[in-house]
Each structure stands twice: as structure tokens, then as C-alpha cells.
XYZ file of C-alpha atoms in Angstrom:
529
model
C -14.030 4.389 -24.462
C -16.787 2.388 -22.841
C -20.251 3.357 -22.530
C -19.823 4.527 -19.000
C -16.751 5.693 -17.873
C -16.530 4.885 -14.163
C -12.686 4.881 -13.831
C -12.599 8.189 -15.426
C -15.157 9.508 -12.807
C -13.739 7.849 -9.827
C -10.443 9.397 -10.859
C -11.230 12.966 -11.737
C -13.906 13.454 -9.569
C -12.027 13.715 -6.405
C -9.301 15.785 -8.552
C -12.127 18.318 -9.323
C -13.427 18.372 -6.206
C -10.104 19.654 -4.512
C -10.043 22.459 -7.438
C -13.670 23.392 -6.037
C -12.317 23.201 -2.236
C -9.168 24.966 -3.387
C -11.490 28.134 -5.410
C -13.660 28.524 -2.538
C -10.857 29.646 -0.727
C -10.891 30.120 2.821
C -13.276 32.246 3.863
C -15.918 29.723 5.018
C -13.551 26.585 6.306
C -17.264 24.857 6.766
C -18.427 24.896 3.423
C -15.174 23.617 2.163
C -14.593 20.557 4.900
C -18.301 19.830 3.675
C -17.802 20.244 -0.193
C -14.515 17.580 0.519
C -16.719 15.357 2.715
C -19.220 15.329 0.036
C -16.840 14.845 -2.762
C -14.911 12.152 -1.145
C -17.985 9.962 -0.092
C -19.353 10.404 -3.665
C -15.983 8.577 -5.133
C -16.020 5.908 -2.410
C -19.754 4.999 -3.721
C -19.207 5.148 -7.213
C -15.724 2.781 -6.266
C -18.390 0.372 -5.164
C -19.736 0.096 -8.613
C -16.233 -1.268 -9.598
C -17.005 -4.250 -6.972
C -20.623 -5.123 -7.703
C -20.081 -5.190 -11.705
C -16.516 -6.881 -11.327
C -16.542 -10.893 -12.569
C -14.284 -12.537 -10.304
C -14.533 -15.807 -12.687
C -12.038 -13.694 -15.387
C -8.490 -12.776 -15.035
C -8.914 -10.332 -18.362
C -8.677 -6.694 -17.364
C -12.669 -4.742 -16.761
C -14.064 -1.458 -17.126
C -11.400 -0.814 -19.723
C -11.020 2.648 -21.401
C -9.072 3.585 -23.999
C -8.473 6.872 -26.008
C -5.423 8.565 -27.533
C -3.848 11.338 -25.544
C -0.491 11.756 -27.144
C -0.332 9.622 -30.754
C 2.494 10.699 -31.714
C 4.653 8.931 -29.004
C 2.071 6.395 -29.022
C 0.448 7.204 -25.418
C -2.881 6.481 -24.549
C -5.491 7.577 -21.877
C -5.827 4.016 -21.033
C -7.156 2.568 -17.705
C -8.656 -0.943 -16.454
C -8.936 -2.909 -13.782
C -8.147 -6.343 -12.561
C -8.832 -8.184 -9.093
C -5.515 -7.137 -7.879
C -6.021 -3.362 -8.779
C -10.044 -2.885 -7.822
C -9.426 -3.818 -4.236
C -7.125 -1.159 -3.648
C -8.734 1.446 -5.524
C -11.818 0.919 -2.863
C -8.975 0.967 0.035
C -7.529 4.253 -1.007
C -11.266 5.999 -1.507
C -12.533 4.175 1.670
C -9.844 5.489 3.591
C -9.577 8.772 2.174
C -13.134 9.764 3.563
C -11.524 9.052 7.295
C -8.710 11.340 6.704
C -10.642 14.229 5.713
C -13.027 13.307 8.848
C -10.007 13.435 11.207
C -8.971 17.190 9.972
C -12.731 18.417 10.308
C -12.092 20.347 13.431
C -8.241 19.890 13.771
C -6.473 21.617 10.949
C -7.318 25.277 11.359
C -4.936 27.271 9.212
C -5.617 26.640 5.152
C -8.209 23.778 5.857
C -9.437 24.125 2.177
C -6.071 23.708 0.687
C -5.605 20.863 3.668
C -8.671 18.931 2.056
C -8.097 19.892 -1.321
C -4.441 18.412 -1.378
C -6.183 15.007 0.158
C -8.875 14.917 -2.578
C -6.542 15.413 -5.306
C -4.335 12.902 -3.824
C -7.387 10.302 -4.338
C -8.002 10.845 -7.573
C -3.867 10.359 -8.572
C -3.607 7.550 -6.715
C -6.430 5.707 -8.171
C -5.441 6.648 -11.515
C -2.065 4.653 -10.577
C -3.864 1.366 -9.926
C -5.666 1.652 -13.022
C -3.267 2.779 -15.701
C -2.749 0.406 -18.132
C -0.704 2.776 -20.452
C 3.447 2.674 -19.094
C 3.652 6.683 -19.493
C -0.144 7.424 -18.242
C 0.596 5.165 -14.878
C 4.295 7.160 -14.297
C 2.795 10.241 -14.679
C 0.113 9.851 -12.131
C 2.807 7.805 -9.925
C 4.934 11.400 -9.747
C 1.712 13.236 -9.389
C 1.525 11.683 -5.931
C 4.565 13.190 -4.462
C 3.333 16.925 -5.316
C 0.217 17.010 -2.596
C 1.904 14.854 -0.202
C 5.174 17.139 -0.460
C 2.656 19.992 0.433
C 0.870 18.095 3.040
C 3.989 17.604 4.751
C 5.837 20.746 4.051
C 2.758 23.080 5.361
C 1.096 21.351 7.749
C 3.748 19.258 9.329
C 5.737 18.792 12.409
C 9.038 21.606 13.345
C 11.475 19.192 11.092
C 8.541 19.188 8.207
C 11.449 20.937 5.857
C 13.852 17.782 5.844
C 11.279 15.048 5.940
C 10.015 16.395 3.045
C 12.871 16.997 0.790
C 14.228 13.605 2.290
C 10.892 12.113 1.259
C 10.597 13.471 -2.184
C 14.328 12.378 -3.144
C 13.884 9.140 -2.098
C 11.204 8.648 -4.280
C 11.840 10.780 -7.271
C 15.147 8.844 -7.362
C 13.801 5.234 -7.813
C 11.312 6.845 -10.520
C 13.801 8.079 -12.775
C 15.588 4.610 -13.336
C 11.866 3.120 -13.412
C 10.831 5.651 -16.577
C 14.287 4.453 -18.240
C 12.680 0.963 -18.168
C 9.900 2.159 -19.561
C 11.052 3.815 -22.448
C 13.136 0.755 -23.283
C 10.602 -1.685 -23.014
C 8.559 0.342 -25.499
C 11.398 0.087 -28.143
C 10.605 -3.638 -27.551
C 6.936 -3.761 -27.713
C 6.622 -0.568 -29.927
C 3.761 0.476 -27.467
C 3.347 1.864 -24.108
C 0.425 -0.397 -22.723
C 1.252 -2.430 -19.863
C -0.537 -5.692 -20.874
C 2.080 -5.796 -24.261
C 4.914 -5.301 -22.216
C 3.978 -8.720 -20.231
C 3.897 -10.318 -23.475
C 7.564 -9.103 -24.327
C 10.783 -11.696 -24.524
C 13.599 -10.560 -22.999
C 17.016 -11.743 -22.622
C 18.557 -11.785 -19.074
C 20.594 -8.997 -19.160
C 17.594 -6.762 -20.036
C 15.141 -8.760 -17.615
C 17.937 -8.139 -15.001
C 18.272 -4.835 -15.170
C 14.985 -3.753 -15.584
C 13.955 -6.131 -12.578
C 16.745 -3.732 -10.861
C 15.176 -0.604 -12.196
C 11.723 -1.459 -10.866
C 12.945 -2.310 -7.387
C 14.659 0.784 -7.244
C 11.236 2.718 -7.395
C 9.049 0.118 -5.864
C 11.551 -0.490 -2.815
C 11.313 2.701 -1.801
C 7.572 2.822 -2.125
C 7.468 -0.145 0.114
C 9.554 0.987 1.688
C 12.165 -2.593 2.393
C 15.246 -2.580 3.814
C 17.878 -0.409 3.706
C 16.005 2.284 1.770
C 13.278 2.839 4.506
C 14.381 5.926 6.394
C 12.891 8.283 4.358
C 9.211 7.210 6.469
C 9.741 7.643 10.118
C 10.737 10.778 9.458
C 8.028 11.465 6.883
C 5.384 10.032 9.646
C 6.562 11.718 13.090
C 6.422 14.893 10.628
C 3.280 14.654 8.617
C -0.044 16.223 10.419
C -2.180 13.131 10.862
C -4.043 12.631 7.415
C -0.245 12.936 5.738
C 0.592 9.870 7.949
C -2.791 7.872 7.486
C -2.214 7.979 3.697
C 1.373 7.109 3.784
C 0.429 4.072 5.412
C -2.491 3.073 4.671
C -2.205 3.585 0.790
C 1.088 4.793 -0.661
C 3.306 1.741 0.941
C 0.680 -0.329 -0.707
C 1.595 1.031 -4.512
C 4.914 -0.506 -4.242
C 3.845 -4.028 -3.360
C 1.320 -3.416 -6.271
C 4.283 -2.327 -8.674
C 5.895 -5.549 -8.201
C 2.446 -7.444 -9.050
C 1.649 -5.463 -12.501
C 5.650 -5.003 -13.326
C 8.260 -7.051 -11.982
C 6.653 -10.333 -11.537
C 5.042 -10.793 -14.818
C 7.471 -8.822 -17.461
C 10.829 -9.888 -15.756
C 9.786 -13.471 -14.142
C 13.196 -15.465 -15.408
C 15.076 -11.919 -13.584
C 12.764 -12.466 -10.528
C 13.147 -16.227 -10.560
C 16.972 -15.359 -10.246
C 17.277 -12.553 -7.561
C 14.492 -13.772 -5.581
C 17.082 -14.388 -2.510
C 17.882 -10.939 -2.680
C 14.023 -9.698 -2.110
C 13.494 -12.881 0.698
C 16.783 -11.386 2.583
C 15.497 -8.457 2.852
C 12.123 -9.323 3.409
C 13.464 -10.871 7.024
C 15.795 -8.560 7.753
C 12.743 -5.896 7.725
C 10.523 -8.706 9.281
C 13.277 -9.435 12.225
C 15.526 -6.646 12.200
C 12.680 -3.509 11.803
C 11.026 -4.987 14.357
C 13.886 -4.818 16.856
C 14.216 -1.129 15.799
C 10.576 -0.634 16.698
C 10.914 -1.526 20.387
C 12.872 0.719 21.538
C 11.193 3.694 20.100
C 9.978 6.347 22.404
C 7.874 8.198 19.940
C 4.467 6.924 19.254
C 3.951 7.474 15.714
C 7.932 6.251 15.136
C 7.166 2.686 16.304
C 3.770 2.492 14.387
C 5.865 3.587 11.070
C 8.880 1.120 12.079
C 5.974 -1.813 12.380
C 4.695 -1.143 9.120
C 8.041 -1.639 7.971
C 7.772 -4.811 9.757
C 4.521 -5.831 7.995
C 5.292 -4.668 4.359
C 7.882 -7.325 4.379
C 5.305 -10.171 4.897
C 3.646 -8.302 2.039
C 7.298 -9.144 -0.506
C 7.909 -12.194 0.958
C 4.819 -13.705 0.345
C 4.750 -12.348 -3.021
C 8.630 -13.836 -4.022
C 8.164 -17.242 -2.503
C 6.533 -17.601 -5.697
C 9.873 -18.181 -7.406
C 10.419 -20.994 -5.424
C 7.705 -22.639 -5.339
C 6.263 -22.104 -8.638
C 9.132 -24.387 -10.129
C 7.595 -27.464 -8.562
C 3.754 -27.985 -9.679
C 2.827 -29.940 -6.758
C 3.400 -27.082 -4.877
C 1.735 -24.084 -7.017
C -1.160 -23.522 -4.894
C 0.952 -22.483 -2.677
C 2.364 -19.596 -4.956
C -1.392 -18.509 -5.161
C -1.494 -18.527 -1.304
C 1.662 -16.130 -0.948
C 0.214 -13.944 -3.097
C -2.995 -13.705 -1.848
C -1.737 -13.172 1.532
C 0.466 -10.182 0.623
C -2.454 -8.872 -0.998
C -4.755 -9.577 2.062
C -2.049 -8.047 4.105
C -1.750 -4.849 2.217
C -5.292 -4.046 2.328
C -5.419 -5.276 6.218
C -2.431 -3.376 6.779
C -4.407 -0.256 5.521
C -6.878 -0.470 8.095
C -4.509 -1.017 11.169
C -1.914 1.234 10.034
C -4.442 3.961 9.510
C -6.815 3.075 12.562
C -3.299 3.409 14.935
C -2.098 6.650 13.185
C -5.989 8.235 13.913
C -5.330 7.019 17.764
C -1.824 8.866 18.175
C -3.748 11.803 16.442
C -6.370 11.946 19.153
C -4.038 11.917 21.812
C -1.633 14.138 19.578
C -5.158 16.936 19.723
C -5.209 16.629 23.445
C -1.849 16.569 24.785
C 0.055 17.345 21.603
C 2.950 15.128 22.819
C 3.543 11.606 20.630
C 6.199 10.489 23.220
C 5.068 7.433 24.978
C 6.432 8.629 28.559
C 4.329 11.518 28.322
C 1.449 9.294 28.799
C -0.196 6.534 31.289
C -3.838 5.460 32.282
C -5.584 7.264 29.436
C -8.282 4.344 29.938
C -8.981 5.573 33.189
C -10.126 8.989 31.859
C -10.672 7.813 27.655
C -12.628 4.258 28.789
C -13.945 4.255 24.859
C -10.456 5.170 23.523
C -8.842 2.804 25.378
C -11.105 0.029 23.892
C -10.277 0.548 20.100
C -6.749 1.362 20.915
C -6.267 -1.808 22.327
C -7.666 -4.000 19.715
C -5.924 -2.038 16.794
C -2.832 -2.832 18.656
C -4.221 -6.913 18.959
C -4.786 -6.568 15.313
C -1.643 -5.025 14.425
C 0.072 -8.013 17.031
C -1.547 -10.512 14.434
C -4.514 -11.668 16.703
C -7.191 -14.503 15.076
C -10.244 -13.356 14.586
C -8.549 -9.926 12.897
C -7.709 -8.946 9.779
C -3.706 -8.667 11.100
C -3.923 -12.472 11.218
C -5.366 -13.722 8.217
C -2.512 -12.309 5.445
C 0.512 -12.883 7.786
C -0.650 -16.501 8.263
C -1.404 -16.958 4.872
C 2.119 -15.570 4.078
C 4.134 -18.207 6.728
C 1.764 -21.045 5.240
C 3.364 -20.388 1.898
C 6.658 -19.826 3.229
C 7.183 -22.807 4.869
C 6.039 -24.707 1.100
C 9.013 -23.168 0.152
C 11.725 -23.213 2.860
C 11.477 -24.035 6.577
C 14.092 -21.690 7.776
C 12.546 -18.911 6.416
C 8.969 -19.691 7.813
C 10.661 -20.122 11.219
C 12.639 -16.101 10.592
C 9.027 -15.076 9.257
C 7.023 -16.489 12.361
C 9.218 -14.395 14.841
C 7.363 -11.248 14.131
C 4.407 -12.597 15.371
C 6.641 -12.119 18.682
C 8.370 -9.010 17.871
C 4.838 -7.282 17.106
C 3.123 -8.278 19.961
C 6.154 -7.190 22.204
C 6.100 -3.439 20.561
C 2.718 -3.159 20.409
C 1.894 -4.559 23.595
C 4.835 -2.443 25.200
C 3.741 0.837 23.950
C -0.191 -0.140 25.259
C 0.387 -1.073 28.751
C 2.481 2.505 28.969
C 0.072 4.602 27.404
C -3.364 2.722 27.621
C -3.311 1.232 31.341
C -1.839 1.881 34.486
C -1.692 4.831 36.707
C -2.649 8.564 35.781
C 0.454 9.904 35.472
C 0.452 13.498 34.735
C -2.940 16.414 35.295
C -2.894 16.509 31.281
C -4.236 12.535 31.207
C -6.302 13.094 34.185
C -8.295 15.806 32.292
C -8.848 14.060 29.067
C -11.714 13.688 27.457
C -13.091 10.797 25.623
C -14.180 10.044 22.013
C -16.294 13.074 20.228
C -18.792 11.652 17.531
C -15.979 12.621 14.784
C -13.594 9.783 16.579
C -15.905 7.257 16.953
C -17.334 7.259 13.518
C -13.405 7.031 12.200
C -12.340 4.309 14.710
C -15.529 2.440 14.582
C -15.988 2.348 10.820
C -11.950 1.201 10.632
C -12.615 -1.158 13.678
C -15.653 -3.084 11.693
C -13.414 -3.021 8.344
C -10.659 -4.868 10.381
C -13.044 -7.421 12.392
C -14.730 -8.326 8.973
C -12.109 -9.131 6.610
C -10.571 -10.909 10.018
C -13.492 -13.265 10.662
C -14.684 -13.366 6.742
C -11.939 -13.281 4.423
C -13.359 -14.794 1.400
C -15.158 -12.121 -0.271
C -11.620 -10.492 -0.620
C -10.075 -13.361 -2.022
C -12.807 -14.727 -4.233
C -12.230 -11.455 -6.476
C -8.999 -11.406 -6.732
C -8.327 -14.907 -6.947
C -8.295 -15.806 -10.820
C -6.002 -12.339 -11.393
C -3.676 -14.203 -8.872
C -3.907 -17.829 -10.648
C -3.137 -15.599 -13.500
C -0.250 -13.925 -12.519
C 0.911 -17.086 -11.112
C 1.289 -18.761 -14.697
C 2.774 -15.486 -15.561
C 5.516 -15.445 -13.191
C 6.251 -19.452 -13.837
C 6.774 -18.654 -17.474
C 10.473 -18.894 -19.114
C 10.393 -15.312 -21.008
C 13.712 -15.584 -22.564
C 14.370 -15.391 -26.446
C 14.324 -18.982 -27.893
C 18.341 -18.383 -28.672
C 18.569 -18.515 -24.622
C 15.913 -20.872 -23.704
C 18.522 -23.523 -22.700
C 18.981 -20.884 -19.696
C 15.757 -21.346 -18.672
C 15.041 -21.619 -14.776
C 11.495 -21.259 -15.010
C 9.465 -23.587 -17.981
C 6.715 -25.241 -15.941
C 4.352 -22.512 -17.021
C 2.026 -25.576 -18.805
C 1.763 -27.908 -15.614
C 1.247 -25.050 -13.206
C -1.428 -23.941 -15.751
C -2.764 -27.419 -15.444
C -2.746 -27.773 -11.707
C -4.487 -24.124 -11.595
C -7.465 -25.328 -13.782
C -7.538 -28.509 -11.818
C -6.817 -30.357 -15.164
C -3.667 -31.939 -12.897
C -3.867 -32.652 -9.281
C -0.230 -32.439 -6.317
């Protein structure tokens, strides 16, 4: 173990603090929503220390810990952190603080099992970005689905009961056939840590179907194309938080499953059946976004557009394949990368920031259908304002964060085919059609109903949520580079990683990646395009 063990802490704490929230029981709601407050700001300042003692100059994992927790099946209590993992981890305890902000005043029946189920959420999903140990990472990775099942089941909408058994099959399914993979790969490494598992040779039989295992589980996550349904329904039923999180965080531990697993342990696999993640990276891209405009329910066409955006999130990171074969082009498999990784964590802001709108007006009115509304600015001035650049920012607007990844993304598509920038590019119209669509009927126009007219604007509570989200998004829009800086040797990494030929040597002549050496070379600048 190291000296100071601030994974551990970041992890746990929030998981002990929801055991506090959850003894106090309810009989002072106060003193719980303030013990979660307090415990959830605590965890986003000690994530901090993960940023300010991170060295961006490394690609080697940092803050590593390392015990034995079950020795004799060889599984350790083994966590660490790279630039692709610490980002998120600061995402998921940045955000977490807004969600238990946004139930302060709104959930009134069980609010300390409400808050509790959020903190412990926190701590799991943290400990899922910073597993290093196969068995340790799927055990937290299940551990999600238990307080979100909750969440959903208690506190959500009148159809709560299938969303959530819908929901939890989805998922559990894709883990089981992930956990198989595991357990082989361990007969091939004779260990459980992640890191030896990238180091293993496979054939492509194996690399195939364990490349097919993984995007079983991390598909859903995502969630691509066709296994998506499971999340409107999860959204238009979850109470506010439930939906925040979904977005904002849980979507983002697929795309990172494909990062630490696929890409690296199954490249030659990857290499070969990157068509099949591209196709339906565009069809979610083109056709999602289709779906989304003709929603009439609020929340449904902000979960359909995160659909939408998830798949700039896989294309960007399985462009790679094809443009990791020629060297002259490899900085442009850094780029993809980076912008599905800039898009993920800018997708966490918007998603969550438009979720936390349809809540407010959910509070007031509690209607999410879009005809039920009409000229809230005249009567929400305030509201209207961040509303209406959450939905620029979703539409991709410069000078947001919603631009920067999805540009980054089409920048490295079009290194790697034309046709599939040009497919990629057209949600930049399909996003600002549904977006804008559901803003001028909801945001401007004429009062349509008394229940606009006698709306009231922002409380303190609101602002602080939307405002903190609203500086999040303008700053990684207008300064991007402190982002990529950190994770940007991790990626360069990876990127030799995924251009690596790991077959045995009795199938090497099989080989459709072995330009591993002159990316490596371009990378360092040792060889120049």
C-alpha cells in the first residue's frame, strides 16, 4: 500500500458516508441532506488531490495500491490511476455533489436513503475507474446496478417497476459474458491484474471472442445501437438525480471499458471488427438522432441525444484501427481518442446540466411533455438563460465544451475515411434541430397555459447547480488544454498499445496490425509524417 491511501479514501468515504445517512434514519431529513452534502464535497476535494499530484509527463499508472484480499484465487485490493481514469473519477465526484443539491428540498419521502443510495453510488463508481485487479473492478462494476436499481425502483416515475427490471437485465446480461473473459484471461496470465492481461498474446479466436464478450457489457453501458432501449425508459422513469447519474457518469464507464479492455488486450480483434463498432457508431450518430426529434417527452429526447453523442465518443475511439496502420497518420489516432475522452467528460456536464432543467420544470408543473409548456422565459427570465445555452452546448456550439470533442472526433474521422466524416458531421444538424425544436416550444413564445404564467424563477439551490455546471461547460469549451495535457501521454500510450500485433508468433504472418515501432517513433517525435 502507499503511504497515503487517497484512492482508498475517495472510494470508501462516500460509501461510509451513505451508511451514516442511512443509520440516522429519517427522523431529521436536515441533518441527513447535510451529513450527504458534507460527505460528498469532502470526496470531490480530496479527488482534487488526484489532479494536483498527477504527472501528466508518464503514461505508468499513479497513486497505486496494492494488498491481498483473496490469495487464494489470486485477487488483490488493487487500485491506480492513469490520465484516462483520474479525469473521470473528478467527473463522477464533481457531479455527484449537484445531484444531492437538486434532491435537497425535492425528494420528501426516505430522503436519507435517497442520499445515501447517491453517496454509495460515488464511492462504487470510482472504485470502477480505478481497479486495476480484473475481479476487484467487476465487482464494483455490479455494485453499481444495486443503488441505481433502488433509485429507480423507489423513487421513480408510475412505470419505475419495468424500467428497472428492464434496466438491470440489460446490464447484468453483458456482465456475465464479460466475467467469462475474465476468468479466461487469468488462465492466460495466471493473475487477475489488469496491466498483465495487456501484456497477454492471444490468438484470434480468443482475441475475437473476448473483444465480443467485452462489447456485450460495454455496449450496453454506452449504451450503442441496437441495445439502447433499456435508457429512455430508465431516464423518463428515474427521479432526477437517477437520470443525472445515468448520464452524466454511468454511459461514460462503457466508453472507459473499451479504453482499459478492448483496445489494448484484444487490438488485432479490434483492428478486425472495427467496421462493426464505426456502423454503429453512425447509425446512433444519424439514426438516434432522427428518433430524438420527434419525441414529445422532454427528458426522452435529452436521453435519445445522448445516444446521439456517445457514438462520437466510439467512433472517435475505433478510427484508431484505421488510422493507426499508417504512421503518417498516428497523431490522428491520438486526436480520436482524445476527443471521445473530451466528449465524455463534456457530455457529463450537458447531459446533467439539461436533466437538472427538465427537473426544475418537472418541480413546478410536474409535466416533462414539451406541449405542456411555452414562454417559460417570460415568467423564468434566469431559467430561460441557462436552458438555452445548455441546449447551444449540447447543439455543438464553439466556444462550449459540446464543440471541442465532437470536432476533435470528425477531425480524426475524416484522417481515416471521408464518407464517414461527412455521416459524422450530420449530427451537428440533427442536434441543433432537436435541441433547438424542443427550446423555441418550451423556452420562448407565448404563455400558454396559467401553470407557466405563475412560475417562479431560479431559487439559490438552482442557480448554484446550473451555474457551477454552466462555468464547467464554458471552461473546458474555451480552454481545453488542461484536460488534454493530463491525459495525453496515457493516450500516446494506449495508442502504441492498440497498433501492436498481439498474436502468438505461430500466427504472426496474420498480422494486420505490426507498426507498433514507427507509431512509437512518430509519438516520441523520433520520426516525423
Amino acid at each position: 500500500m502507499t503511504e497515503f491511501p487517497l484512492l482508498t479514501l475517495i472510494i470508501w468515504l462516500p460509501i461510509i458516508g451513505g451508511i451514516v445517512v442511512l443509520a440516522s434514519g429519517e427522523t431529521s431529513a436536515s441533518i441527513s441532506r447535510w451529513t450527504a452534502l458534507a460527505f460528498a464535497v469532502l470526496t470531490f476535494v480530496l479527488s482534487l488531490g488526484l489532479w494536483i499530484g498527477f504527472d501528466p509527463t508518464t503514461a505508468e499508472m499513479q497513486f497505486v495500491e496494492r494488498a491481498a484480499w483473496i490469495p487464494s484465487f489470486d485477487v488483490d485490493y488493487y487500485l491506480g490511476v492513469d490520465g484516462i481514469s483520474m479525469p473521470l473519477i473528478i467527473l463522477t465526484t464533481f457531479i455527484t455533489i449537484f445531484v444531492i443539491v437538486a434532491g435537497w428540498e425535492v425528494i420528501t419521502y426516505k430522503p436519507s436513503q435517497y442520499m445515501a443510495a447517491f453517496l454509495i453510488m460515488d464511492g462504487v463508481m470510482v472504485g470502477v475507474f480505478s481497479a486495476l485487479d480484473a475481479i476487484l473492478f467487476y465487482v464494483f462494476w455490479e455494485a453499481m446496478l444495486i443503488p441505481m436499481f433502488i433509485i429507480i425502483g423507489v423513487w421513480g416515475g408510475p412505470n419505475r417497476v419495468y424500467a428497472t427490471i428492464k434496466f438491470f437485465l440489460y446490464t447484468f446480461f453483458g456482465s456475465v459474458f464479460m466475467l467469462v473473459a475474465l476468468i479466461y484471461m487469468y488462465f492466460q496470465a495466471d493473475s487477475f491484474s489488469i496491466l498483465d492481461f495487456h501484456g497477454l498474446q492471444l490468438g484470434m479466436t480468443a482475441q475475437i471472442l473476448i473483444f465480443i464478450a467485452f462489447l456485450l457489457a460495454f455496449a450496453v453501458k454506452v449504451p450503442m445501437f441496437p441495445v439502447h432501449t433499456w435508457l429512455p425508459d430508465a431516464h423518463v422513469e428515474a427521479p432526477t438525480g437517477g437520470s443525472v447519474i445515468l448520464a452524466a457518469i454511468m454511459l461514460k464507464i462503457g466508453g472507459y471499458g473499451f479504453l482499459r479492455f478492448s483496445l489494448p488486450i484484444t487490438p488485432d480483434a479490434s483492428a478486425a471488427l472495427d467496421w462493426l463498432i464505426i456502423l454503429l457508431s453512425l447509425i446512433a450518430i444519424i439514426y438516434i438522432g432522427f428518433v430524438a426529434l420527434v419525441q414529445q417527452d422532454m427528458k426522452k429526447l435529452i436521453a435519445y441525444s445522448s445516444i446521439a453523442h456517445m457514438g462520437f465518443v466510439t467512433l472517435g475511439f475505433f478510427v484508431v484501427f484505421t488510422i493507426v496502420q499508417d504512421p503518417a497518420l498516428s497523431a490522428g489516432s491520438v486526436m480520436g481518442i482524445e476527443g471521445g475522452m473530451v466528449q465524455m467528460i463534456s457530455h457529463g456536464f450537458i447531459s446533467g446540466a439539461l436533466f437538472l432543467c427538465v427537473g426544475v420544470l418537472y418541480d413546478r408543473v410536474h409535466s416533462r411533455d414539451i406541449a405542456a409548456y411555452g414562454g417559460v422565459v417570460n415568467t423564468m427570465p434566469w431559467f430561460g438563460a441557462f436552458m438555452v445555452f445548455f441546449a447551444m452546448a449540447n447543439a455543438g456550439l464553439p466556444g462550449t465544451s459540446g464543440f471541442v470533442g465532437e470536432f476533435m472526433v470528425i477531425l480524426a474521422t475524416f484522417r481515416a475515411d471521408f464518407w464517414w466524416a461527412v455521416l459524422a458531421a450530420t449530427t451537428l444538424v440533427l442536434a441543433a434541430a432537436f435541441t433547438l425544436w424542443m427550446v423555441k416550444r418550451v423556452v420562448f413564445g407565448e404563455v400558454k397555459n396559467d401553470k407557466v404564467a405563475a412560475l417562479k424563477d431560479l431559487d439559490a439551490r438552482e442557480t448554484f447547480n446550473l451555474g457551477a455546471l454552466a462555468a464547467a461547460v464554458l471552461a473546458l469549451g474555451i480552454w481545453p488544454a488542461p484536460l488534454m495535457n493530463v491525459m495525453h501521454s496515457t493516450v500516446e500510450n494506449l495508442v502504441v498499445q492498440a497498433g501492436s500485433c498481439k498474436l502468438p508468433p505461430d500466427e504472426r504472418e496474420d498480422c494486420v496490425l505490426s507498426r507498433a515501432e514507427p507509431v512509437a517513433a512518430l509519438l516520441d517525435g523520433t520520426a516525423r509524417p
